Short mmCIF file of C-alpha atoms in Angstrom, two decimals:
data_model
loop_
_atom_site.label_atom_id
_atom_site.label_comp_id
_atom_site.label_asym_id
_atom_site.label_seq_id
_atom_site.Cartn_x
_atom_site.Cartn_y
_atom_site.Cartn_z
CA MET A 1 -37.42 -86.82 73.24
CA LYS A 2 -36.99 -84.67 70.37
CA ASN A 3 -40.34 -81.60 70.22
CA ILE A 4 -40.97 -80.29 67.15
CA ALA A 5 -42.84 -76.87 66.07
CA PHE A 6 -43.98 -75.20 63.08
CA TYR A 7 -43.46 -71.45 62.17
CA TYR A 8 -45.40 -70.08 59.81
CA SER A 9 -43.13 -67.56 58.00
CA PRO A 10 -42.40 -64.85 55.26
CA ILE A 11 -40.42 -67.05 52.96
CA GLY A 12 -42.67 -70.34 53.90
CA ARG A 13 -43.65 -73.10 56.29
CA LEU A 14 -40.02 -73.64 58.88
CA ALA A 15 -40.19 -76.79 61.13
CA ILE A 16 -38.06 -76.26 64.39
CA THR A 17 -36.48 -79.43 66.95
CA THR A 18 -35.95 -79.15 70.30
CA ASP A 19 -33.78 -82.20 72.70
CA GLY A 20 -35.74 -80.30 75.14
CA SER A 21 -32.66 -78.27 77.19
CA ALA A 22 -32.05 -76.50 73.56
CA LEU A 23 -32.95 -76.36 69.60
CA THR A 24 -31.25 -78.64 67.36
CA LYS A 25 -32.48 -78.35 64.09
CA LEU A 26 -34.50 -76.21 61.85
CA TYR A 27 -35.95 -76.99 58.79
CA PHE A 28 -36.95 -75.08 55.39
CA PRO A 29 -40.26 -76.02 53.79
CA ASP A 30 -38.90 -78.45 51.15
CA GLU A 31 -36.29 -80.28 53.64
CA ILE A 32 -37.78 -83.27 54.84
CA ILE A 33 -38.10 -84.02 58.74
CA PRO A 34 -37.78 -86.94 60.73
CA GLU A 35 -40.04 -89.66 62.12
CA ASP A 36 -38.81 -89.54 65.43
CA VAL A 37 -39.98 -85.93 66.54
CA THR A 38 -43.92 -84.91 68.61
CA TYR A 39 -45.75 -82.47 67.64
CA ARG A 40 -45.25 -80.68 71.30
CA GLU A 41 -44.53 -76.51 71.69
CA THR A 42 -43.37 -76.46 74.58
CA ASP A 43 -42.31 -73.41 76.39
CA LEU A 44 -38.71 -73.42 74.18
CA LEU A 45 -40.36 -73.92 71.36
CA SER A 46 -43.26 -71.02 71.97
CA GLU A 47 -40.22 -68.53 72.90
CA THR A 48 -38.34 -69.74 68.91
CA ILE A 49 -41.63 -68.35 67.09
CA HIS A 50 -42.24 -65.52 69.46
CA GLN A 51 -38.36 -64.25 68.79
CA LEU A 52 -38.88 -65.36 64.87
CA ASP A 53 -41.89 -62.96 65.16
CA GLU A 54 -39.82 -60.11 66.55
CA TYR A 55 -37.09 -60.97 64.03
CA PHE A 56 -39.26 -61.33 60.52
CA MET A 57 -41.14 -57.93 61.20
CA GLY A 58 -37.26 -55.92 62.25
CA LYS A 59 -37.19 -55.74 65.50
CA ARG A 60 -34.80 -58.13 67.34
CA LYS A 61 -31.53 -58.16 66.20
CA TYR A 62 -30.30 -61.03 68.36
CA PHE A 63 -31.74 -64.28 69.35
CA THR A 64 -31.09 -65.85 73.52
CA LEU A 65 -31.88 -68.59 72.62
CA PRO A 66 -30.08 -71.95 73.76
CA LEU A 67 -28.64 -73.94 71.00
CA LYS A 68 -27.05 -76.92 70.55
CA PRO A 69 -25.84 -77.45 67.04
CA GLU A 70 -24.31 -80.71 66.84
CA GLY A 71 -21.09 -80.69 64.16
CA SER A 72 -17.41 -81.36 63.92
CA SER A 73 -15.19 -78.95 66.65
CA PHE A 74 -14.16 -77.23 63.64
CA MET A 75 -18.14 -76.17 63.05
CA GLN A 76 -18.37 -75.39 66.19
CA GLU A 77 -15.61 -73.24 66.05
CA VAL A 78 -17.65 -71.14 62.14
CA TRP A 79 -20.53 -71.04 63.93
CA GLU A 80 -19.80 -69.55 67.38
CA TYR A 81 -17.94 -66.93 65.10
CA LEU A 82 -21.60 -67.17 62.58
CA LEU A 83 -23.04 -65.53 66.40
CA GLN A 84 -20.54 -62.50 66.61
CA ILE A 85 -21.67 -61.45 63.40
CA SER A 86 -23.91 -58.16 63.88
CA TYR A 87 -27.43 -57.86 62.02
CA GLY A 88 -27.56 -56.37 58.59
CA GLU A 89 -23.32 -57.31 58.58
CA ILE A 90 -22.18 -59.58 55.40
CA LYS A 91 -18.84 -61.15 55.51
CA THR A 92 -16.66 -63.45 53.44
CA TYR A 93 -15.66 -66.93 54.12
CA ALA A 94 -12.66 -65.92 53.50
CA GLU A 95 -13.06 -63.58 56.10
CA ILE A 96 -14.69 -65.52 58.66
CA ALA A 97 -11.19 -68.17 57.96
CA GLN A 98 -8.77 -65.66 58.71
CA LYS A 99 -11.00 -64.44 62.15
CA ILE A 100 -10.90 -68.06 63.34
CA LYS A 101 -6.90 -67.70 62.47
CA ARG A 102 -7.18 -70.36 59.96
CA PRO A 103 -6.47 -68.29 56.04
CA ASN A 104 -6.97 -71.29 53.76
CA ALA A 105 -10.04 -73.14 55.05
CA TYR A 106 -12.32 -71.08 53.29
CA ARG A 107 -13.55 -73.96 50.92
CA ALA A 108 -15.01 -75.70 55.10
CA VAL A 109 -15.80 -72.77 56.36
CA ALA A 110 -18.36 -72.45 53.26
CA LEU A 111 -19.04 -76.08 53.98
CA ALA A 112 -19.29 -75.76 58.04
CA CYS A 113 -21.74 -72.91 57.08
CA SER A 114 -23.99 -75.42 53.98
CA ARG A 115 -23.92 -77.74 57.16
CA ASN A 116 -25.12 -74.78 59.83
CA PRO A 117 -28.66 -76.97 61.06
CA LEU A 118 -30.10 -73.29 62.82
CA PRO A 119 -29.85 -71.21 59.90
CA ILE A 120 -31.45 -68.25 60.80
CA LEU A 121 -30.94 -68.14 64.77
CA ILE A 122 -27.40 -69.01 63.73
CA PRO A 123 -26.33 -66.18 61.40
CA CYS A 124 -25.37 -68.07 58.69
CA HIS A 125 -26.84 -66.01 55.35
CA ARG A 126 -25.30 -63.28 56.21
CA VAL A 127 -22.04 -64.61 54.58
CA ILE A 128 -21.42 -64.71 51.04
CA ARG A 129 -18.52 -66.04 48.83
CA LYS A 130 -15.44 -63.38 47.74
CA ASN A 131 -17.18 -62.56 44.97
CA GLY A 132 -20.09 -61.83 46.63
CA SER A 133 -22.49 -64.46 45.23
CA LEU A 134 -24.82 -66.13 47.42
CA SER A 135 -24.29 -69.82 46.87
CA GLY A 136 -24.07 -72.41 49.54
CA TYR A 137 -26.74 -71.81 51.48
CA ARG A 138 -29.03 -74.85 52.95
CA GLY A 139 -32.16 -72.84 52.15
CA GLY A 140 -31.48 -71.85 48.82
CA GLU A 141 -30.09 -68.26 47.58
CA LYS A 142 -33.67 -67.61 47.47
CA PHE A 143 -34.15 -67.31 50.57
CA LYS A 144 -30.71 -66.25 51.67
CA ARG A 145 -31.43 -62.98 49.43
CA TYR A 146 -34.61 -62.58 51.35
CA LEU A 147 -32.94 -62.56 54.87
CA ILE A 148 -30.27 -60.23 53.50
CA ALA A 149 -32.45 -57.91 52.14
CA LEU A 150 -34.56 -58.13 55.08
CA GLU A 151 -31.93 -57.20 58.16
CA LEU A 152 -30.27 -54.61 55.45
CA GLN A 153 -34.17 -53.30 55.12
CA TYR A 154 -34.37 -53.00 59.48
CA LYS A 155 -30.64 -52.20 60.05
#
C-alpha cells in the first residue's frame, strides 16, 4: 500500500509517497499524483516532513531517511553518487560521469538526474551543465535555482 502526505514548502505543495518502509517518490506542485495512494501520515512521513522543515530553515544538511527510488542500475548508481555531494556544493553532469567511471555518459547522467523520483532528498539540484545552465530539473529551473540559493545561503 502506498501512503502519501503533503508538505507545504517555500516552493509550493510537495507530495511524498512511501511503500510503508521507505520513501518512493516526491512530487512537485504541478505534477499529477497517482490515484492508487492513501492519505495517511505515517511515522516515516512525519519524520520526512520534520526533516524537510529543517532543510528549508537551513538547519539540516543531510537527510537520514530510508529511500527506495525505482530506476535502472545506471540511474541507481548516479543517484547513489548524488547522495555524496555535500550541501551547497555544485557539480556538473560531466564531473559525475567521470566520478562513476563513465566519462562519456554525461548525457545519461543528466537523464538520470531528470528522472530522479526523490528530488531534494536525492540532491540532483546540485548538478548543473558544464556551461553553468540549470536545465534538466524535474521541478523546473525556478525550483532548482531556489534550492541552490537556499543551500548557498546556509552553507
